[in-house]
Coordinates of C-alpha atoms in Angstrom, one line a residue:
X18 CA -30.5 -25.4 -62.3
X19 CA -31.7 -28.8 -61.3
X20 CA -32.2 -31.1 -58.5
X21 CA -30.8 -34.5 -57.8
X22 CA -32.7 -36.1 -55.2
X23 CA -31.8 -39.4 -53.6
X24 CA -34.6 -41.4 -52.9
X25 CA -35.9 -43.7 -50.6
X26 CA -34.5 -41.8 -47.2
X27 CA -37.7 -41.3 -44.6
X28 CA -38.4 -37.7 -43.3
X29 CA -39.2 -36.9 -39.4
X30 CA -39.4 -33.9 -37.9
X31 CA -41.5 -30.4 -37.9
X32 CA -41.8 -28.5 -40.8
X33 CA -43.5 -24.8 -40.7
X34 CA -45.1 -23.5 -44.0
X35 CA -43.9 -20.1 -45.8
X36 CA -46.5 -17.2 -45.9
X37 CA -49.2 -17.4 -49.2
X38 CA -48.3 -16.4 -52.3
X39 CA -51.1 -16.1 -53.8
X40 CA -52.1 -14.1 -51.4
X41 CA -49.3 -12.3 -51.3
X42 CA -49.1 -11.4 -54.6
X43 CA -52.7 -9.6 -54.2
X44 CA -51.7 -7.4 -51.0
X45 CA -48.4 -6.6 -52.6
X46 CA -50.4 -5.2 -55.6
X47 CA -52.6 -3.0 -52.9
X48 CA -49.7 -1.1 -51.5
X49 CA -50.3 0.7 -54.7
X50 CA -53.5 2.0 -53.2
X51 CA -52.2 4.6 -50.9
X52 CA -48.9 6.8 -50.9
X53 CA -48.9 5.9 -46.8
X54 CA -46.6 3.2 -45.5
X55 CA -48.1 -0.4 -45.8
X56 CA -46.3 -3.1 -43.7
X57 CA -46.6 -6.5 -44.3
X58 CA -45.2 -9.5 -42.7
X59 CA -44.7 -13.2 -43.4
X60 CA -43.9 -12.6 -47.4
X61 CA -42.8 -15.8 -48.7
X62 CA -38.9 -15.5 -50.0
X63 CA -39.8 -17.0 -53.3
X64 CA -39.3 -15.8 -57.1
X65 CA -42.5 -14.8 -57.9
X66 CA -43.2 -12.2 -55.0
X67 CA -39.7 -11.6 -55.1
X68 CA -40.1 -10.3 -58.7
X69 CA -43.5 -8.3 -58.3
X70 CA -41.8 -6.8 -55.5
X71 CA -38.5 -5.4 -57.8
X72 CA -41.2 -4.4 -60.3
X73 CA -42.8 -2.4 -57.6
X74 CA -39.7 -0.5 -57.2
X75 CA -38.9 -0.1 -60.6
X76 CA -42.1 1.7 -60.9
X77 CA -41.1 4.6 -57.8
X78 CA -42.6 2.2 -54.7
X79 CA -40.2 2.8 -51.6
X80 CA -39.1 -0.9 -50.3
X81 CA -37.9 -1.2 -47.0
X82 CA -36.9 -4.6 -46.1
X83 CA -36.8 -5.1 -42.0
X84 CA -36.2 -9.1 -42.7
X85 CA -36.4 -12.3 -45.0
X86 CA -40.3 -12.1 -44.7
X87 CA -40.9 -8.3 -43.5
X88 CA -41.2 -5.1 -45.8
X89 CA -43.0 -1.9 -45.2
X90 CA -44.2 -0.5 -48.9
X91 CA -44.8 3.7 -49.4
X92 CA -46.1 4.1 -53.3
X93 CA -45.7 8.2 -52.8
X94 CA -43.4 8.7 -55.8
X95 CA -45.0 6.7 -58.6
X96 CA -43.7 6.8 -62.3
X97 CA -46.3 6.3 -64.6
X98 CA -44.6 7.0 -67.8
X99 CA -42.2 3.9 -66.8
X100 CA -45.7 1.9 -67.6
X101 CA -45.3 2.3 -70.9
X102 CA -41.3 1.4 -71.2
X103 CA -40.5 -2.0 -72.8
X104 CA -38.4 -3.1 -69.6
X105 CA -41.5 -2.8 -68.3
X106 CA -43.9 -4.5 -70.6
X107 CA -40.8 -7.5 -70.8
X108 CA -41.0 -7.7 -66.9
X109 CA -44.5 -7.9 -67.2
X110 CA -44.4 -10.9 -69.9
X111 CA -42.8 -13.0 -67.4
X112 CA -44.5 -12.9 -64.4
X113 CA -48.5 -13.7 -64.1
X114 CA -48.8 -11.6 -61.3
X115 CA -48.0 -8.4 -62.7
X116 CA -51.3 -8.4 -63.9
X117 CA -52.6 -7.6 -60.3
X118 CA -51.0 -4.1 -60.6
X119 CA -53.6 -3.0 -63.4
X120 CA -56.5 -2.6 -60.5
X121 CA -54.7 -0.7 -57.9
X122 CA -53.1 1.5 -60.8
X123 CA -56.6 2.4 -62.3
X124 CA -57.9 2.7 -59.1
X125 CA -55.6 5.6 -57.5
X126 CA -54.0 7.0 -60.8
X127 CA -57.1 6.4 -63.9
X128 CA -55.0 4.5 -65.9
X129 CA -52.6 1.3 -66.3
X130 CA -50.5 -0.5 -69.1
X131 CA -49.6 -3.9 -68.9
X132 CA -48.5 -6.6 -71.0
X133 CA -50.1 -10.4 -71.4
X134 CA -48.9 -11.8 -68.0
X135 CA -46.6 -15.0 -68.3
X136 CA -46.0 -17.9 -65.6
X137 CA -47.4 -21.9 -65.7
X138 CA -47.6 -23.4 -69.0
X139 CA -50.6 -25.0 -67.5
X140 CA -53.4 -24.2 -70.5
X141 CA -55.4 -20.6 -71.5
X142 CA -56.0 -18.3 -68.4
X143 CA -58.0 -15.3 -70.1
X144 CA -58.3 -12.2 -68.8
X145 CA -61.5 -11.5 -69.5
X146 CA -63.0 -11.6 -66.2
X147 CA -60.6 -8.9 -65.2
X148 CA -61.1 -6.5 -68.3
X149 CA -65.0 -6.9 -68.0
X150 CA -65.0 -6.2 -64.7
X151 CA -63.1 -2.9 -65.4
X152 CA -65.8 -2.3 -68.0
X153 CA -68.3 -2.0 -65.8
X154 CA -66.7 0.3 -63.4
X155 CA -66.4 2.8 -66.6
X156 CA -62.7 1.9 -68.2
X157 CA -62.3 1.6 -71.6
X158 CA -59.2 -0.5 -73.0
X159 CA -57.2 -0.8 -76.2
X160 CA -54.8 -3.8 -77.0
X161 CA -51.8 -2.9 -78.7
X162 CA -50.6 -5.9 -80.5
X163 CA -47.4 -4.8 -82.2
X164 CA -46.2 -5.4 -78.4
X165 CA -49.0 -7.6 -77.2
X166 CA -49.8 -4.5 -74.5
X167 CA -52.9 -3.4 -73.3
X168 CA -53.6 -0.2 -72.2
X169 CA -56.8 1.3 -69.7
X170 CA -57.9 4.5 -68.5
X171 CA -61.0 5.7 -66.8
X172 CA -61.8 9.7 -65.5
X173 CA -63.8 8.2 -62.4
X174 CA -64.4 4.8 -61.8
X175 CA -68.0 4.7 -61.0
X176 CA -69.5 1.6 -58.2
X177 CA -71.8 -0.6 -59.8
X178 CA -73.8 -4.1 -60.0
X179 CA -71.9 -6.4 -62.1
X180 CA -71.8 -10.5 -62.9
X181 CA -68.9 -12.4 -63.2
X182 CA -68.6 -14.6 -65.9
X183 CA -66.6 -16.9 -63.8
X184 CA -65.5 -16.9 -59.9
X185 CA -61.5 -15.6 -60.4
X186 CA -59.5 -15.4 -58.1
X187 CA -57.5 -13.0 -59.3
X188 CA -60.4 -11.4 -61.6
X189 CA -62.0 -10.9 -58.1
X190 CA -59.4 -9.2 -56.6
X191 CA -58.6 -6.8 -59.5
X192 CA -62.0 -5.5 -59.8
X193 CA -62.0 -5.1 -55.7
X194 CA -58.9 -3.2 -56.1
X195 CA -60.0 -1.0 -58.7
X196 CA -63.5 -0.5 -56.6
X197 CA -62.2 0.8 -52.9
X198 CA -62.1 4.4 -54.7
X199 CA -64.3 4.0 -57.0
X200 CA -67.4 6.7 -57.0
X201 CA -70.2 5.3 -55.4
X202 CA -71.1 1.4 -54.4
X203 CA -69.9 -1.8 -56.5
X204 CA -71.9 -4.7 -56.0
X205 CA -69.5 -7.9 -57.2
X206 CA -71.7 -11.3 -57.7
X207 CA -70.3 -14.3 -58.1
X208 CA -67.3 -13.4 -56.6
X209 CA -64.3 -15.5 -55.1
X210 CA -64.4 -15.9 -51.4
X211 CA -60.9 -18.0 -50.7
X212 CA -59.3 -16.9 -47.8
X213 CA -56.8 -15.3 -49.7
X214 CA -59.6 -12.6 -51.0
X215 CA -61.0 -12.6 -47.5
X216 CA -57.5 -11.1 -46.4
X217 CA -57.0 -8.8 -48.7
X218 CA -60.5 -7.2 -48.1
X219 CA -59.7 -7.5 -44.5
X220 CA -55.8 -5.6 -45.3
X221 CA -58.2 -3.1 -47.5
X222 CA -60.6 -2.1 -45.0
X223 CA -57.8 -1.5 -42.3
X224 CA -56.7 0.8 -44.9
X225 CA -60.0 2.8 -45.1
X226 CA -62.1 1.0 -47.8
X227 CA -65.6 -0.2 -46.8
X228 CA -65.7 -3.8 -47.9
X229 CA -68.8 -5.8 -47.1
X230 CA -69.8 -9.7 -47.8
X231 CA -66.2 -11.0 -47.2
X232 CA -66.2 -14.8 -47.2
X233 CA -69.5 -14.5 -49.5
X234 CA -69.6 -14.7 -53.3
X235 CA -71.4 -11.3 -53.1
X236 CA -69.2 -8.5 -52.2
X237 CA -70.5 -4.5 -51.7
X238 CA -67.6 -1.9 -52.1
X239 CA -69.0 1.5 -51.0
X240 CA -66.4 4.0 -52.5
X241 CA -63.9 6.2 -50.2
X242 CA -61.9 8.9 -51.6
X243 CA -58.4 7.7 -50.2
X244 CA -57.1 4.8 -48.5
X245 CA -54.3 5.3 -45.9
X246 CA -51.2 2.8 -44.3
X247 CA -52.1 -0.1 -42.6
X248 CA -49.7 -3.3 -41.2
X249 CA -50.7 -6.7 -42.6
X250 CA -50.0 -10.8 -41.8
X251 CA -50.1 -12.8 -44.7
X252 CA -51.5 -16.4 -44.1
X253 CA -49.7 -19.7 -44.4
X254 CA -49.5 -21.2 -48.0
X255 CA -52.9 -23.6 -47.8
X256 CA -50.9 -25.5 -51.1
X257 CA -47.6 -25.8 -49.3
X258 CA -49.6 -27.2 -46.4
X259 CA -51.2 -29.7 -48.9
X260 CA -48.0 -30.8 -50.3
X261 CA -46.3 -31.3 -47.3
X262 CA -49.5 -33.6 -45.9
X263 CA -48.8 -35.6 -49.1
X264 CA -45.3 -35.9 -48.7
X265 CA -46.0 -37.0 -44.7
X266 CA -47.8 -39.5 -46.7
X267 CA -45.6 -41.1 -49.3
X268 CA -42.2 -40.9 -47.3
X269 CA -42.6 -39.6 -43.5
X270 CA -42.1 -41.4 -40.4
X271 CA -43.7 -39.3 -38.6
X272 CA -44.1 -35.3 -39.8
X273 CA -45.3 -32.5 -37.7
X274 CA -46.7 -29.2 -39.8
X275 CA -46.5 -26.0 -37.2
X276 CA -49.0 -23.1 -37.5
X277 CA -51.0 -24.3 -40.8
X278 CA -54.2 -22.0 -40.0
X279 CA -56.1 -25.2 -40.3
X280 CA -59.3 -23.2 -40.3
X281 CA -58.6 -21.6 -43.6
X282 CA -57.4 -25.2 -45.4
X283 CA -61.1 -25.9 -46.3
X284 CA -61.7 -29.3 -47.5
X285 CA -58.4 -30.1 -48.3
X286 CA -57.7 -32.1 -45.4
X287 CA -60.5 -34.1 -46.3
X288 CA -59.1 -34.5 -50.1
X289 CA -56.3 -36.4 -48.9
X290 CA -58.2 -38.4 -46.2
X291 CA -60.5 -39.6 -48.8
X292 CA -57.4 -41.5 -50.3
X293 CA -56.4 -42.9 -46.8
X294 CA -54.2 -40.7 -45.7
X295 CA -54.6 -40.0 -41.4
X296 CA -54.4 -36.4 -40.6
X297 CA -54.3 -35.4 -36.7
X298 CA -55.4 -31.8 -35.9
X299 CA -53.5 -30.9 -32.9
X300 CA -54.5 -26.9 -32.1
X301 CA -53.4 -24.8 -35.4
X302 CA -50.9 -28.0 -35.8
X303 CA -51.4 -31.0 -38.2
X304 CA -49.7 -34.9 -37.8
X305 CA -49.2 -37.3 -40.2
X306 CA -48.0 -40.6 -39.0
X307 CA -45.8 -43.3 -41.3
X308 CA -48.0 -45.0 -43.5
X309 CA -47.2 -48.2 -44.8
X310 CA -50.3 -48.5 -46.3
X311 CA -53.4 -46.4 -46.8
X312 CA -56.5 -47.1 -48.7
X313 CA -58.9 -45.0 -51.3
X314 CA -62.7 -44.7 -50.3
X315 CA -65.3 -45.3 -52.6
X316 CA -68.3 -43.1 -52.6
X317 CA -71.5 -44.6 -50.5
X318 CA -72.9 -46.5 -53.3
X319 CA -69.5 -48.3 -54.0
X320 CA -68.3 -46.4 -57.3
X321 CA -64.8 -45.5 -58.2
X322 CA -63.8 -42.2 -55.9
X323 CA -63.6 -39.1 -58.1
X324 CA -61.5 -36.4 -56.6
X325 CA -62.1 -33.1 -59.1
X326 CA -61.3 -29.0 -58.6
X327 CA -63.7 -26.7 -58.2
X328 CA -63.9 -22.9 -57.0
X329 CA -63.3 -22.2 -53.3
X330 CA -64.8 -23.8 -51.2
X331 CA -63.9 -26.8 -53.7
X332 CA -60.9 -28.5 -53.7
X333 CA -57.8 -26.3 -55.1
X334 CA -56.5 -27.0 -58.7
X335 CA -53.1 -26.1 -57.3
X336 CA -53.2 -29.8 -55.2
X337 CA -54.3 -32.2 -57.6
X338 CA -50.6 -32.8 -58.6
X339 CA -49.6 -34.1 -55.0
X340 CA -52.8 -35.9 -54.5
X341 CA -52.5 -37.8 -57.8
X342 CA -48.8 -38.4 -56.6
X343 CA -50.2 -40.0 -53.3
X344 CA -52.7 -41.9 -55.0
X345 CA -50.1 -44.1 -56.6
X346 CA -48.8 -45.9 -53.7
X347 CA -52.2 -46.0 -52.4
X348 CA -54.3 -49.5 -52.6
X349 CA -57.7 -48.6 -54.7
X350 CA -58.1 -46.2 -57.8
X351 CA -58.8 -43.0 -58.2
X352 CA -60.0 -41.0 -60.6
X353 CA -58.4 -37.4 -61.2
X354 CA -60.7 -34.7 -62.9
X355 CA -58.8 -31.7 -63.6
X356 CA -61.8 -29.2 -64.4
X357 CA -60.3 -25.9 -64.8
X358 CA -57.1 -26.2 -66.8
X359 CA -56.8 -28.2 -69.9
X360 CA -52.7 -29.0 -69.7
X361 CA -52.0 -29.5 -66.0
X362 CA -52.0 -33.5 -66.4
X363 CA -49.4 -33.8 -68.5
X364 CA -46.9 -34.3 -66.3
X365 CA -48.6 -37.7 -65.6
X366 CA -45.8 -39.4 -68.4
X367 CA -43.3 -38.9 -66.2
X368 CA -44.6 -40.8 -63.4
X369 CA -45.7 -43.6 -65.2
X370 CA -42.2 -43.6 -66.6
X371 CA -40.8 -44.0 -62.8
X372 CA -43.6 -47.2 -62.9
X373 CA -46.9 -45.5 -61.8
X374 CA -50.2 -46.9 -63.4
X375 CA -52.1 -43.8 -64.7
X376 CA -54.6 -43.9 -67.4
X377 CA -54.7 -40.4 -68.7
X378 CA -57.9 -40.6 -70.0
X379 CA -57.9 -37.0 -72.1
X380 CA -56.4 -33.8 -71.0
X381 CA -58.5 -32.8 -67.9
X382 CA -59.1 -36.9 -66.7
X383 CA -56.4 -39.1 -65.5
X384 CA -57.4 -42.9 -63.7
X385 CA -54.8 -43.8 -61.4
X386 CA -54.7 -47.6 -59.9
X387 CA -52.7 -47.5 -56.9
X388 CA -49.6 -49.8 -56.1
X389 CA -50.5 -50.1 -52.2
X390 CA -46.5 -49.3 -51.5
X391 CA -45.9 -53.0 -53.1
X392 CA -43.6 -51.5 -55.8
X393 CA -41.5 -48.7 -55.8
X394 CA -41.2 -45.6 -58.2
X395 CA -38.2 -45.6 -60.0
X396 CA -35.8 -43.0 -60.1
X397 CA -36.1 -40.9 -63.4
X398 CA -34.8 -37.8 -65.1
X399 CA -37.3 -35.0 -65.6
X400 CA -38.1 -31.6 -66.0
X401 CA -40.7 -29.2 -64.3
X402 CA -43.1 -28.0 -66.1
X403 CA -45.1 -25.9 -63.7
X404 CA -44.7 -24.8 -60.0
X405 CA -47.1 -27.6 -58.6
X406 CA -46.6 -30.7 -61.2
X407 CA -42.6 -29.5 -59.8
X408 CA -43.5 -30.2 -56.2
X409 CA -45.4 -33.7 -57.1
X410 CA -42.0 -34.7 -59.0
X411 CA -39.7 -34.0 -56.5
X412 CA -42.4 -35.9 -53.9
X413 CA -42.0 -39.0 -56.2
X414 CA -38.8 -38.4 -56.5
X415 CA -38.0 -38.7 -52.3
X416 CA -40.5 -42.0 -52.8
X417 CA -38.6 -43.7 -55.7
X418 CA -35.9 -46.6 -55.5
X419 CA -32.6 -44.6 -56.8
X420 CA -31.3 -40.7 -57.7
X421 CA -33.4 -38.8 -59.5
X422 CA -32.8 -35.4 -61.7
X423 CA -35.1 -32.4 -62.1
X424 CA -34.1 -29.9 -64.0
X425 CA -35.6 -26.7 -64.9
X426 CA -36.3 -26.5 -60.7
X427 CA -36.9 -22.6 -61.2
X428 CA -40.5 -23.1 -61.7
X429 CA -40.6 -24.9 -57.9
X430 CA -38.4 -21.8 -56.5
X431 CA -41.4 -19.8 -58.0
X432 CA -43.8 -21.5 -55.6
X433 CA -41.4 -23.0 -52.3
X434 CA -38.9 -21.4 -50.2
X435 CA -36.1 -23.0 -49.9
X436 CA -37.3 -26.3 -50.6
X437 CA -33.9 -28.7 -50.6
X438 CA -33.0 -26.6 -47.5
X439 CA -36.0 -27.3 -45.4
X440 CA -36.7 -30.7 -46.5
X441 CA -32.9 -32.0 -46.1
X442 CA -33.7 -30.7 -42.3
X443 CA -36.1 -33.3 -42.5
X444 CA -34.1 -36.0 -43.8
X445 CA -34.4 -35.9 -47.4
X446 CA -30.9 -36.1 -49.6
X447 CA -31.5 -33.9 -51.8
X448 CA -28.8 -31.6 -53.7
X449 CA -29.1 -28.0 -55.9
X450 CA -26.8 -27.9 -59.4
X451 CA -26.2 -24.9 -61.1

């Protein structure tokens, strides 16, 4: 499937952001946790959850769907053999978040199999964290490699003090998962505190667990023996928020973003003021004006602005793509330092095929010297290579003189609801092939 996207047409209008999905993706995993009924509303409609969701009933969860975004979950009938089935280790190879299934699985049941998760072609993202974390609650793991498998089992889980080697999000919230029953109390340092952890240790101890720390990086998980139903509202998507504030930016005359949660956005309002972009707060609403111009800072002592990811409360990874986007209309430079994953730049070529002027410096820096909206992108034919590099295509896309083509758009359906739908509402001209 691809997109061909007309460019140039201004958007106006409201716009209200799907539910998280990365934070779905963790409380999806946690129905696992109880064979109660677990009802959770504002799921995003998007392949990935959409996926995790199938694989939950391919494994004996119950699925009730009441709407688009509503489902109430009962895991009372799982099948554990099915674990070790190759549908299921295939499944499993094609969709990073099935590797949130192996904490609530060990957790309530003592063991798990799972294959080597797939999803962005965006650099290595070890699961080490995740495994060593498991260690230390008393698992022990083998790694099949004729089919690339691992498999984990544990008698009792027992609570205990442990280090990460590095603040994972999703390290963070297997290890919690696999702690709620654990025997006795699990004291996680180093911990990631996003919102998105912060609600599923709210979701847990509604269920029954006794979760303390939350919005820390030091978490204390005193062990229950069972966790019961709970009901559940997923946040807005804090990255879809982002990439609609940038595409306010580049091509909006005028762009209204209902219900954003803007206390749990962090400093990524900030992120894109720092490149000159005006960002009104009006109650749990944001408003971007037009912009026919909008300039970079430079830090106090006059030096090139750096804008770099970093753990929560740092600026998201998941953004850089749209802010580098912005930057190139903007008057200034920018430089763009990519921390965390070593192949998430490379989309760059692309853009300075459609006319941009971006140094990429080395795999994790990129210098970008903005054209202050005095020359337009160029259309261009591409291809997605990840969910959010997708997103910041398709935003220079709507920006560029001509029709543009991206193909391989199921890696953007993986990440956005509906996009062409939503954003056509807004204006945009922008058409879905098969």
């Amino acid at each position: 499937m691809e997109f061909i996207i007309e460019g140039g047409h201004r958007l106006h209008g409201e716009i209200t952001p799907q539910g998280a999905k990365n934070e779905a993706l963790q409380v999806i995993s946690s129905v696992l946790l109880t064979d109660e009924e677990v009802h959770i509303k504002n799921i995003p409609n998007i392949l990935d959850v959409n996926n995790l969701i199938q694989l939950l009933r391919d494994i004996g969860v119950s699925v009730t769907r009441l709407s688009a975004n509503d489902y109430i979950f009962k895991a009372d009938n799982i099948n554990l053999d099915y674990l070790d089935s190759t549908e299921f280790v295939r499944k499993c190879s094609a969709l990073r978040g099935s590797v949130l299934l192996i904490g609530p699985l060990l957790g309530r049941f003592g063991r798990a199999t799972i294959a080597e998760p797939g999803g962005d072609k965006i650099g290595r993202r070890r699961l080490d964290t995740h495994f060593l974390g498991f260690k230390h609650l008393g698992a022990h793991f083998e790694y099949e490699e004729k089919r690339n498998v691992y498999h984990i089992e544990a008698r009792q889980l027992k609570g205990c003090y442990m280090l990460l080697d590095e603040a994972s999000v999703t390290g963070t919230a297997n290890i919690i998962m696999a702690a709620v029953m654990a025997e006795g109390t699990t004291t996680i340092y180093n911990a990631a505190c996003e919102p998105y952890i912060q609600q599923l240790c709210h979701l847990l101890n509604s269920m029954g667990a006794n979760i303390s720390g939350i919005a820390s990086n030091l978490l204390t998980i005193v062990g229950v023996k069972q966790l019961h139903g709970a009901t559940h509202r997923i946040l807005p998507d804090m990255i879809e928020v982002g990439s609609f504030i940038g595409m306010a930016a580049m091509v909006g005359d005028g762009i209204c973003i209902k219900n954003a949660s803007v206390k749990d956005l962090g400093i990524i309002p900030d992120a894109f003021r720092r490149l000159g972009i005006t960002i009104e707060i009006k109650g749990d609403d944001l408003f971007v004006p037009r912009h026919d111009s909008y300039q970079i800072d430079s830090f106090i002592d006059g030096t090139i602005m750096t804008l770099a990811d970093a753990p929560w409360p740092g600026l998201t990874p998941d953004l850089l793509s749209v802010l580098l986007v912005v930057a190139t209309q903007a008057e200034g430079s920018v430089l763009f330092h990519q921390k965390m994953f070593e192949s998430r730049l490379f989309f760059v070529d692309k853009l300075i095929d459609m006319g941009a002027q971006i140094i990429l410096c080395d795999p994790h820096r990129a210098v970008v010297i903005g054209h202050n909206n005095q020359r337009q992108l160029r259309a261009g034919r591409m291809t997605s290579p990840d969910i959010r590099a997708g997103i910041a295509l398709l935003i220079a896309a709507l920006s560029a003189n001509g029709t543009s083509r991206i193909a391989n758009i199921a890696q953007i359906d993986r990440g956005y609801e509906n996009i062409e739908g939503r954003l056509n509402k807004l204006g945009a001209h922008i058409e879905r092939l098969q």
